[in-house]
Short mmCIF file of C-alpha atoms in Angstrom, two decimals:
data_model
loop_
_atom_site.label_atom_id
_atom_site.label_comp_id
_atom_site.label_asym_id
_atom_site.label_seq_id
_atom_site.Cartn_x
_atom_site.Cartn_y
_atom_site.Cartn_z
CA MET A 1 -36.19 20.17 -0.41
CA SER A 2 -36.42 16.41 -2.10
CA GLN A 3 -36.30 17.88 -5.13
CA GLN A 4 -33.25 19.61 -5.00
CA ASN A 5 -31.63 17.31 -3.66
CA GLN A 6 -32.41 15.05 -6.50
CA PRO A 7 -29.25 15.56 -8.52
CA LEU A 8 -27.15 13.33 -5.71
CA ILE A 9 -29.92 11.53 -4.62
CA GLU A 10 -31.28 9.93 -7.48
CA PRO A 11 -27.72 8.47 -9.42
CA ILE A 12 -27.07 6.26 -6.27
CA VAL A 13 -29.71 3.45 -7.06
CA ALA A 14 -32.16 4.29 -9.06
CA ALA A 15 -30.43 5.94 -12.14
CA ASN A 16 -26.58 4.95 -11.10
CA PRO A 17 -24.54 5.14 -13.87
CA VAL A 18 -23.24 0.95 -13.76
CA THR A 19 -26.23 -0.41 -13.01
CA LEU A 20 -28.35 1.22 -15.47
CA HIS A 21 -26.20 3.73 -18.50
CA VAL A 22 -23.18 1.08 -18.43
CA LEU A 23 -20.96 3.15 -17.96
CA GLY A 24 -17.52 3.73 -16.59
CA ILE A 25 -16.25 -1.00 -17.37
CA CYS A 26 -13.14 -0.95 -17.99
CA SER A 27 -12.37 0.74 -14.84
CA ALA A 28 -14.90 -1.11 -12.46
CA LEU A 29 -13.15 -4.41 -14.03
CA ALA A 30 -9.35 -3.49 -13.64
CA VAL A 31 -8.97 -1.31 -10.09
CA THR A 32 -11.32 -3.45 -8.48
CA THR A 33 -8.45 -6.05 -7.72
CA SER A 34 -8.55 -4.31 -3.91
CA MET A 35 -11.07 -2.83 -1.76
CA SER A 36 -7.52 -0.20 -1.03
CA THR A 37 -7.38 0.12 -4.63
CA ALA A 38 -11.29 1.06 -6.14
CA LEU A 39 -11.49 3.25 -2.94
CA VAL A 40 -8.31 5.58 -4.52
CA MET A 41 -9.82 5.13 -7.85
CA SER A 42 -13.68 6.31 -6.30
CA ALA A 43 -12.05 9.77 -5.02
CA ALA A 44 -10.44 9.82 -7.37
CA LEU A 45 -13.63 10.03 -9.87
CA ILE A 46 -16.02 11.63 -7.29
CA PHE A 47 -13.31 14.87 -7.64
CA VAL A 48 -12.42 15.27 -11.14
CA LEU A 49 -16.62 14.49 -11.71
CA THR A 50 -17.89 17.13 -9.04
CA PHE A 51 -15.51 19.67 -10.32
CA SER A 52 -15.88 18.99 -14.43
CA ASN A 53 -19.56 19.34 -14.36
CA ALA A 54 -19.07 22.80 -11.94
CA ILE A 55 -17.07 24.00 -14.14
CA ILE A 56 -19.12 23.16 -17.15
CA SER A 57 -21.82 24.25 -15.59
CA LEU A 58 -20.77 28.22 -15.17
CA ILE A 59 -19.69 28.42 -18.26
CA ARG A 60 -22.12 26.69 -19.59
CA HIS A 61 -23.73 29.82 -21.88
CA HIS A 62 -20.11 30.62 -23.06
CA ILE A 63 -18.93 27.34 -24.64
CA PRO A 64 -19.80 27.31 -28.81
CA LYS A 65 -22.02 24.75 -29.92
CA SER A 66 -19.23 23.82 -32.45
CA ILE A 67 -16.19 23.07 -30.39
CA ARG A 68 -18.44 22.47 -27.08
CA LEU A 69 -16.38 18.66 -26.42
CA ILE A 70 -13.41 20.32 -26.67
CA VAL A 71 -13.95 22.63 -23.76
CA GLN A 72 -15.11 19.74 -21.87
CA ILE A 73 -12.96 17.56 -23.00
CA THR A 74 -9.61 19.91 -22.15
CA ILE A 75 -10.90 20.49 -18.80
CA ILE A 76 -11.65 16.84 -17.66
CA ALA A 77 -8.28 16.20 -18.71
CA SER A 78 -6.64 18.96 -16.86
CA LEU A 79 -8.41 17.72 -13.78
CA VAL A 80 -7.07 14.70 -14.03
CA ILE A 81 -3.30 15.17 -14.65
CA VAL A 82 -4.21 17.70 -11.63
CA VAL A 83 -5.44 14.41 -10.01
CA ASP A 84 -2.82 12.62 -11.07
CA GLN A 85 0.03 14.83 -9.51
CA ILE A 86 -1.33 14.89 -6.29
CA LEU A 87 -1.88 10.86 -5.88
CA GLN A 88 1.80 10.69 -7.13
CA ALA A 89 3.51 12.89 -4.92
CA TYR A 90 0.83 12.38 -1.06
CA LEU A 91 0.19 8.55 -2.68
CA PHE A 92 2.78 7.67 -5.29
CA ASP A 93 2.80 3.46 -3.83
CA MET A 94 -1.15 3.45 -4.08
CA SER A 95 -0.31 5.77 -7.55
CA LYS A 96 2.12 3.27 -8.78
CA ARG A 97 -0.73 0.45 -8.01
CA LEU A 98 -3.58 2.07 -10.21
CA SER A 99 -0.71 2.88 -12.81
CA VAL A 100 -2.32 4.42 -16.15
CA PHE A 101 -6.34 4.07 -14.79
CA VAL A 102 -6.40 7.34 -12.80
CA GLY A 103 -5.71 9.08 -16.52
CA LEU A 104 -7.14 7.01 -18.03
CA ILE A 105 -10.57 8.98 -15.84
CA VAL A 106 -10.59 11.08 -18.82
CA THR A 107 -11.93 8.83 -21.73
CA ASN A 108 -14.41 7.62 -18.68
CA CYS A 109 -18.03 7.89 -19.89
CA ILE A 110 -18.92 8.89 -16.99
CA VAL A 111 -17.51 11.72 -17.30
CA LEU A 112 -17.95 13.14 -20.40
CA GLY A 113 -21.62 11.72 -20.20
CA ARG A 114 -22.41 13.33 -17.37
CA ALA A 115 -21.18 16.79 -18.56
CA GLU A 116 -23.16 16.75 -21.96
CA ALA A 117 -26.63 15.14 -20.49
CA PHE A 118 -26.15 17.39 -17.44
CA ALA A 119 -23.37 19.96 -16.29
CA MET A 120 -24.32 22.17 -19.52
CA LYS A 121 -28.65 21.89 -19.10
CA ASN A 122 -28.42 22.22 -15.55
CA LYS A 123 -27.15 24.97 -13.09
CA PRO A 124 -23.67 25.43 -11.18
CA GLY A 125 -25.02 23.37 -7.87
CA SER A 126 -27.05 21.22 -8.95
CA SER A 127 -24.25 20.41 -11.29
CA LEU A 128 -22.20 19.32 -8.38
CA LEU A 129 -24.64 17.77 -5.92
CA ASP A 130 -24.98 15.49 -9.89
CA GLY A 131 -21.03 14.69 -9.84
CA ILE A 132 -21.35 14.07 -6.32
CA GLY A 133 -23.68 11.69 -6.18
CA ASN A 134 -22.50 9.98 -9.63
CA GLY A 135 -18.80 9.29 -8.36
CA LEU A 136 -20.70 7.50 -5.51
CA GLY A 137 -22.89 5.89 -7.66
CA TYR A 138 -19.96 4.77 -9.21
CA ALA A 139 -18.21 4.13 -6.07
CA TRP A 140 -20.66 1.90 -4.32
CA ILE A 141 -20.45 -0.79 -6.90
CA LEU A 142 -16.07 -0.22 -7.15
CA LEU A 143 -15.62 -0.69 -3.47
CA LEU A 144 -18.29 -3.86 -3.37
CA ILE A 145 -16.88 -5.63 -5.95
CA GLY A 146 -12.80 -5.28 -4.64
CA GLY A 147 -14.43 -6.01 -1.45
CA VAL A 148 -15.64 -9.04 -2.71
CA ARG A 149 -13.02 -9.66 -5.22
CA GLU A 150 -9.83 -9.03 -2.28
CA LEU A 151 -12.30 -11.05 0.40
CA PHE A 152 -12.37 -14.22 -1.35
CA SER A 153 -8.65 -13.96 -3.57
CA ALA A 154 -7.13 -12.41 -0.57
CA GLY A 155 -9.26 -13.26 2.69
CA THR A 156 -8.17 -10.03 4.19
CA LEU A 157 -10.68 -6.97 3.74
CA MET A 158 -8.38 -2.94 3.34
CA GLY A 159 -5.43 -5.34 3.89
CA PHE A 160 -6.73 -6.52 6.94
CA SER A 161 -6.74 -10.62 7.68
CA ILE A 162 -11.01 -11.56 7.76
CA LEU A 163 -10.45 -15.16 6.59
CA PRO A 164 -7.11 -16.24 7.98
CA LEU A 165 -5.17 -18.30 5.15
CA LEU A 166 -4.97 -21.73 4.68
CA GLU A 167 -0.84 -21.62 4.90
CA ASP A 168 -1.41 -19.88 7.91
CA GLY A 169 -2.94 -22.33 9.79
CA GLY A 170 -5.32 -20.87 8.60
CA TRP A 171 -8.11 -22.62 6.83
CA PHE A 172 -9.32 -20.87 3.50
CA THR A 173 -8.07 -21.36 0.71
CA PRO A 174 -7.81 -18.52 -2.05
CA LEU A 175 -10.13 -18.44 -5.38
CA GLN A 176 -7.39 -17.85 -7.83
CA VAL A 177 -10.08 -16.36 -10.43
CA MET A 178 -11.42 -13.31 -7.64
CA ALA A 179 -7.85 -12.65 -8.98
CA LEU A 180 -8.25 -11.95 -12.41
CA PRO A 181 -10.46 -9.68 -14.77
CA PRO A 182 -13.60 -12.28 -15.66
CA SER A 183 -14.38 -12.30 -12.01
CA ALA A 184 -14.76 -8.50 -12.02
CA PHE A 185 -17.23 -8.98 -15.42
CA PHE A 186 -19.32 -11.80 -13.40
CA LEU A 187 -20.10 -9.99 -10.29
CA LEU A 188 -21.12 -6.08 -12.11
CA ALA A 189 -22.92 -9.03 -14.28
CA MET A 190 -24.74 -10.38 -11.23
CA LEU A 191 -24.68 -7.16 -9.54
CA VAL A 192 -26.62 -5.70 -12.74
CA TRP A 193 -28.59 -8.27 -12.10
CA ALA A 194 -29.42 -7.69 -8.88
CA VAL A 195 -31.13 -4.62 -9.03
CA ARG A 196 -32.36 -4.51 -12.12
CA SER A 197 -34.19 -7.66 -10.60
CA LEU A 198 -35.76 -5.51 -7.81
CA ARG A 199 -36.18 -2.52 -10.00
CA PRO A 200 -38.09 -4.23 -12.67
CA GLU A 201 -38.72 -0.47 -14.97
CA GLN A 202 -34.76 -0.41 -14.94
CA GLN A 203 -34.84 -3.26 -17.56
CA GLU A 204 -34.94 -2.99 -21.45
CA ASN A 205 -37.77 -2.95 -22.65
CA VAL A 206 -37.28 -6.38 -24.70
CA SER A 207 -38.94 -4.82 -28.07
CA THR A 208 -36.81 -1.82 -28.56
CA ILE A 209 -33.47 -4.15 -27.80
CA GLU A 210 -34.54 -6.63 -31.36
CA ASN A 211 -35.32 -3.31 -32.56
CA GLU A 212 -31.81 -2.31 -32.15
CA GLU A 213 -30.62 -5.43 -33.45
CA GLY A 214 -32.28 -5.51 -36.45
CA ALA A 215 -31.36 -1.53 -37.33
CA PRO A 216 -28.30 -1.98 -39.52
CA MET B 1 -13.52 57.34 -28.51
CA ASN B 2 -13.19 57.13 -25.03
CA ASN B 3 -10.65 55.43 -22.98
CA PHE B 4 -10.22 51.56 -23.36
CA ASN B 5 -12.80 49.96 -20.47
CA PRO B 6 -11.55 45.91 -19.90
CA LEU B 7 -14.78 45.34 -17.91
CA LYS B 8 -16.63 46.50 -21.10
CA PHE B 9 -15.04 45.25 -23.40
CA TRP B 10 -15.11 42.33 -21.12
CA HIS B 11 -18.56 42.20 -20.54
CA SER B 12 -19.23 43.09 -25.36
CA PHE B 13 -17.02 40.15 -25.48
CA LEU B 14 -19.22 37.73 -23.20
CA ALA B 15 -22.68 39.61 -24.67
CA MET B 16 -21.30 38.17 -28.90
CA PRO B 17 -23.35 35.14 -29.54
CA ASN B 18 -21.34 31.79 -29.37
CA ALA B 19 -20.84 31.23 -32.52
CA ASN B 20 -18.89 33.78 -33.62
CA PRO B 21 -15.60 33.58 -34.27
CA VAL B 22 -14.22 35.70 -32.24
CA LYS B 23 -16.12 34.47 -29.30
CA THR B 24 -15.44 31.06 -30.38
CA ILE B 25 -12.02 31.40 -30.54
CA GLY B 26 -11.50 33.68 -27.54
CA VAL B 27 -13.61 30.78 -25.76
CA ALA B 28 -10.62 27.95 -26.98
CA PHE B 29 -7.54 30.27 -26.54
CA LEU B 30 -9.56 31.24 -22.68
CA VAL B 31 -10.00 27.32 -20.86
CA ALA B 32 -6.89 26.54 -22.77
CA LEU B 33 -4.93 29.41 -21.13
CA VAL B 34 -6.44 27.70 -16.83
CA CYS B 35 -6.32 25.19 -17.70
CA SER B 36 -2.39 24.93 -18.42
CA PHE B 37 -2.28 27.79 -15.90
CA MET B 38 -4.05 24.77 -13.43
CA VAL B 39 -2.12 21.79 -14.59
CA SER B 40 1.91 23.55 -14.72
CA PHE B 41 0.56 25.27 -10.89
CA THR B 42 0.16 21.72 -9.73
CA ALA B 43 2.65 20.06 -11.32
CA VAL B 44 4.71 22.52 -10.38
CA THR B 45 4.85 22.54 -6.98
CA LEU B 46 4.57 19.00 -5.85
CA LYS B 47 7.68 17.88 -8.26
CA PRO B 48 9.29 18.12 -4.60
CA LEU B 49 7.64 15.44 -3.02
CA GLN B 50 7.51 13.29 -6.26
CA ASP B 51 10.95 13.23 -6.49
CA ALA B 52 11.88 12.39 -2.76
CA ASN B 53 9.37 9.70 -3.37
CA ARG B 54 11.48 8.60 -6.31
CA LEU B 55 14.08 8.69 -3.77
CA GLY B 56 13.38 7.33 -1.09
CA GLU B 57 12.28 4.40 -3.81
CA SER B 58 15.25 4.61 -6.09
CA VAL B 59 16.75 3.30 -1.75
CA ALA B 60 14.61 0.80 -0.37
CA SER B 61 15.53 -0.71 -4.79
CA LEU B 62 19.24 -0.90 -3.39
CA THR B 63 18.05 -2.08 -0.29
CA ASP B 64 16.13 -5.03 -2.01
CA MET B 65 19.14 -6.49 -3.46
CA LEU B 66 21.77 -6.18 -0.32
CA ASP B 67 19.04 -8.30 1.36
CA VAL B 68 19.00 -10.81 -1.75
CA LEU B 69 22.40 -11.05 -2.55
CA GLY B 70 22.93 -11.29 1.23
CA VAL B 71 26.49 -9.51 1.15
CA GLY B 72 26.78 -6.44 3.89
CA ILE B 73 26.22 -2.28 3.56
CA PRO B 74 28.37 -1.39 0.33
CA GLU B 75 30.20 2.29 0.81
CA PRO B 76 29.48 4.43 -1.79
CA ARG B 77 32.72 6.39 -4.60
CA LEU B 78 32.59 9.33 -6.15
CA VAL B 79 33.53 7.75 -9.46
CA GLU B 80 34.77 10.44 -12.81
CA LEU B 81 33.31 8.36 -15.78
CA SER B 82 36.41 9.96 -18.06
CA SER B 83 39.56 8.47 -16.45
CA GLY B 84 37.89 6.06 -13.26
CA ALA B 85 39.41 7.73 -11.08
CA TYR B 86 38.00 8.31 -7.69
CA ALA B 87 36.91 11.54 -7.06
CA LYS B 88 36.83 13.92 -4.63
CA ARG B 89 33.25 15.55 -5.14
CA ASP B 90 30.93 15.69 -7.84
CA PRO B 91 30.71 19.17 -9.82
CA GLY B 92 27.33 18.75 -11.13
CA THR B 93 28.34 18.62 -14.74
CA GLN B 94 27.16 17.32 -17.46
CA VAL B 95 28.23 16.32 -20.66
CA GLU B 96 26.99 15.45 -24.12
CA LEU B 97 26.96 12.64 -26.53
CA LEU B 98 27.49 12.19 -29.65
CA PRO B 99 24.93 10.37 -31.43
CA ASP B 100 26.56 7.26 -32.66
CA GLN B 101 27.97 6.85 -28.26
CA ASP B 102 24.56 7.29 -27.01
CA LEU B 103 23.73 3.92 -26.98
CA ALA B 104 21.31 3.89 -23.98
CA GLY B 105 19.20 6.87 -25.63
CA LEU B 106 19.91 9.87 -22.88
CA GLY B 107 21.46 12.71 -24.76
CA LYS B 108 24.16 13.31 -22.46
CA ILE B 109 24.93 12.00 -18.91
CA GLU B 110 26.61 13.03 -15.39
CA THR B 111 31.01 13.36 -15.57
CA VAL B 112 31.11 12.21 -11.60
CA SER B 113 29.34 8.99 -11.04
CA THR B 114 28.36 6.91 -6.96
CA VAL B 115 29.16 3.92 -7.77
CA TYR B 116 29.01 1.66 -4.17
CA GLU B 117 31.79 -0.59 -3.83
CA LEU B 118 32.42 -3.67 -1.33
CA SER B 119 35.75 -4.97 0.01
CA GLU B 120 36.63 -8.21 2.14
CA GLY B 121 40.29 -7.78 3.10
CA GLY B 122 40.35 -5.19 0.86
CA ARG B 123 39.67 -6.67 -2.10
CA ILE B 124 36.29 -5.89 -3.79
CA LYS B 125 33.70 -8.45 -3.80
CA LEU B 126 31.12 -6.85 -5.31
CA VAL B 127 30.01 -3.70 -7.58
CA ILE B 128 27.37 -2.21 -7.73
CA LEU B 129 25.85 0.49 -10.54
CA PRO B 130 23.16 3.18 -11.29
CA VAL B 131 22.35 2.51 -14.62
CA ARG B 132 19.32 4.20 -16.49
CA GLY B 133 18.45 4.50 -20.08
CA ALA B 134 16.10 4.97 -22.63
CA GLY B 135 13.99 1.92 -23.11
CA TYR B 136 10.21 1.79 -24.91
CA LYS B 137 8.52 5.18 -23.81
CA SER B 138 10.30 5.93 -20.33
CA THR B 139 13.44 5.98 -18.62
CA LEU B 140 14.15 2.62 -17.15
CA LYS B 141 16.61 2.90 -14.16
CA GLY B 142 17.75 0.70 -11.58
CA TYR B 143 20.82 -1.87 -10.51
CA LEU B 144 22.99 -3.64 -11.88
CA ALA B 145 26.16 -5.71 -9.51
CA LEU B 146 28.70 -6.98 -10.80
CA LYS B 147 31.34 -9.62 -9.33
CA GLU B 148 34.46 -10.00 -7.86
CA ASP B 149 35.63 -10.60 -11.37
CA LEU B 150 33.67 -7.62 -12.64
CA ASN B 151 32.72 -9.60 -15.53
CA THR B 152 29.69 -12.22 -13.50
CA ILE B 153 26.86 -10.38 -13.21
CA ALA B 154 25.62 -10.25 -9.89
CA ALA B 155 22.21 -9.61 -10.38
CA LEU B 156 20.09 -6.12 -12.38
CA THR B 157 17.21 -4.57 -11.24
CA PHE B 158 14.84 -1.21 -12.15
CA HIS B 159 12.72 0.48 -9.49
CA GLN B 160 11.53 3.43 -12.26
CA GLN B 161 10.10 2.97 -15.55
CA ASP B 162 7.14 3.59 -17.47
CA GLU B 163 6.78 0.68 -19.82
CA THR B 164 3.20 -0.52 -21.36
CA PRO B 165 1.84 -2.35 -16.79
CA GLY B 166 1.71 -6.34 -18.22
CA MET B 167 4.23 -5.87 -21.34
CA GLY B 168 7.94 -3.46 -20.98
CA ALA B 169 6.59 -3.25 -17.20
CA ARG B 170 6.96 -6.54 -16.49
CA ILE B 171 11.45 -6.17 -16.32
CA MET B 172 10.16 -5.32 -12.68
CA GLU B 173 8.78 -8.48 -11.84
CA LYS B 174 11.86 -10.91 -9.99
CA PRO B 175 11.73 -13.45 -12.32
CA TRP B 176 12.67 -11.77 -14.94
CA GLN B 177 15.24 -10.03 -12.62
CA ALA B 178 16.74 -13.20 -11.51
CA LEU B 179 17.44 -13.89 -15.72
CA TRP B 180 20.63 -11.76 -16.19
CA ALA B 181 22.76 -13.91 -12.61
CA GLY B 182 25.36 -15.46 -13.55
CA LYS B 183 24.99 -13.77 -17.30
CA GLN B 184 28.73 -12.64 -18.55
CA ALA B 185 29.45 -8.98 -19.95
CA ALA B 186 32.21 -9.30 -21.94
CA ASP B 187 33.79 -13.21 -24.22
CA GLU B 188 36.34 -13.32 -23.39
CA ASN B 189 38.73 -10.41 -25.10
CA GLY B 190 36.40 -8.12 -23.89
CA VAL B 191 34.05 -7.01 -25.57
CA ILE B 192 30.71 -6.97 -24.31
CA ARG B 193 28.78 -9.11 -25.02
CA ILE B 194 25.60 -8.65 -23.24
CA GLU B 195 22.16 -8.77 -24.55
CA VAL B 196 18.98 -9.31 -24.47
CA VAL B 197 17.54 -11.67 -27.40
CA LYS B 198 14.03 -12.64 -28.38
CA GLY B 199 12.83 -15.79 -28.28
CA ALA B 200 15.34 -18.58 -26.40
CA SER B 201 18.46 -17.76 -24.84
CA GLU B 202 21.81 -19.73 -25.66
CA GLY B 203 25.11 -19.04 -23.47
CA VAL B 204 26.46 -16.83 -20.47
CA HIS B 205 26.19 -13.64 -23.08
CA GLU B 206 21.97 -13.70 -23.27
CA VAL B 207 19.18 -12.82 -21.55
CA ASP B 208 15.66 -14.58 -22.39
CA GLY B 209 13.21 -11.12 -23.12
CA ILE B 210 9.71 -11.29 -22.47
CA SER B 211 7.68 -11.45 -25.31
CA GLY B 212 5.40 -8.55 -26.00
CA ALA B 213 8.62 -6.08 -25.06
CA THR B 214 10.74 -6.75 -27.55
CA ARG B 215 11.65 -2.42 -27.61
CA THR B 216 12.23 -2.68 -24.06
CA GLY B 217 14.17 -6.22 -23.64
CA SER B 218 16.79 -3.95 -25.76
CA GLY B 219 16.63 -0.67 -24.53
CA VAL B 220 17.77 -3.74 -21.74
CA GLY B 221 20.30 -4.60 -23.04
CA ASP B 222 22.22 -1.21 -24.38
CA LEU B 223 21.49 -0.06 -20.93
CA VAL B 224 23.58 -2.30 -19.75
CA GLN B 225 25.48 -2.01 -22.79
CA PHE B 226 26.31 1.23 -22.81
CA TRP B 227 27.18 1.78 -19.21
CA LEU B 228 29.70 -0.92 -19.22
CA GLY B 229 31.01 0.67 -22.13
CA PRO B 230 34.13 3.26 -22.28
CA GLN B 231 31.57 6.10 -21.88
CA GLY B 232 29.71 4.77 -18.54
CA TYR B 233 32.08 2.91 -16.27
CA GLY B 234 33.81 1.30 -18.55
CA PRO B 235 36.63 3.13 -17.63
CA TYR B 236 36.99 2.97 -14.06
CA LEU B 237 36.11 -1.10 -14.13
CA ALA B 238 39.48 -1.49 -16.50
CA ARG B 239 41.28 1.05 -13.53
CA LEU B 240 39.73 -1.63 -11.08
CA LYS B 241 41.52 -4.94 -13.22
CA ALA B 242 43.95 -3.51 -13.14
CA GLU B 243 44.99 -2.17 -10.34
CA GLY B 244 44.54 -6.07 -9.72
CA VAL B 245 41.39 -7.80 -8.46
CA ARG B 246 42.90 -10.70 -10.06
#
């Protein structure tokens, strides 16, 4: 059982796409101004990642090597358009707040990365689990950063008031910096630091970094 | 040879080595076919819902505008654009625009349009005109409100655009839209002069552009000029003036 569920569990912390592989950073910075945008963005990514992994794995034996990336991107892009259309129909305000970032899931390295690294080599069932697992790994980081940023920039979580604002008669003065993109960078860096301190095996080998820097 | 057997053909296609050019082209074609079907199916089925959302947005934008101006509920009127006369019904027809008339980049426009009039004691106090036109990479839709002299702009709002976020999309921001209030559309000779300029604006016919969004800005200026001009609401506004808005 544990062997079967490994593709689902492992990417959540042990092989997290954001903290270990440092993928999907652009959207992690852009859509984490509030928890609700982070939630919808995560759901969209989980949908795309799960289905792209499953579909690509299903036809993996028949994808010619020469057009491998084109086939993968075609499938991913189509799924992204479908998600975007659904959001515009059912969550119109949210789709306007997410603006271009749903469309940019096409270029999210996690999706193509999992297609290449996992779905092309594994069975549809475990590819599907791998998609969900990596999606969840991305989601909890987005939700955590979104939650911290929303709490300290607006005193709310999911739109509900947690810290009463000074202007509404409370005591909390919002931190403007939390609403700006750099704060997401700092929070993400601290999160990577925390995860890698708890799991030292995720730290990059210093000698390999030096070698890479020396390389042309 | 036996009859053509599709199942057999399918199996032999799958059995081909992936490096075979026939298989490569076949796989590419099939993937493209299935994906395009999936995309068009979603787009077509969800279109009514999306259109309803956009309509709701335009109504909300109109209500917002009325709130800001602090005025009552205006009366919608159908206007035939070419003559400027009130129309009884909207035939839903469109007319092609010649390239030299098409300042707003629309290609063709409706023959009858809905405007909103606010009158007080039989005199017009405010008219609200729906306007639209090409921006930098999308069609901009909004409302233009004119004061009782039919020349002073009371407000300009937008409710639909797909410009670059942080650049052209800033035409949606209230502070920029507020720059339009009080500007004069035409000069004393009746020539429509209103435009969006780079840098600091001077006088009553110029509005500050948004830096980094020159083409969106000039698109906004052009569409306002177009809709106040002879192809747009020009004849209608001229008729109201002639009938003695005074």
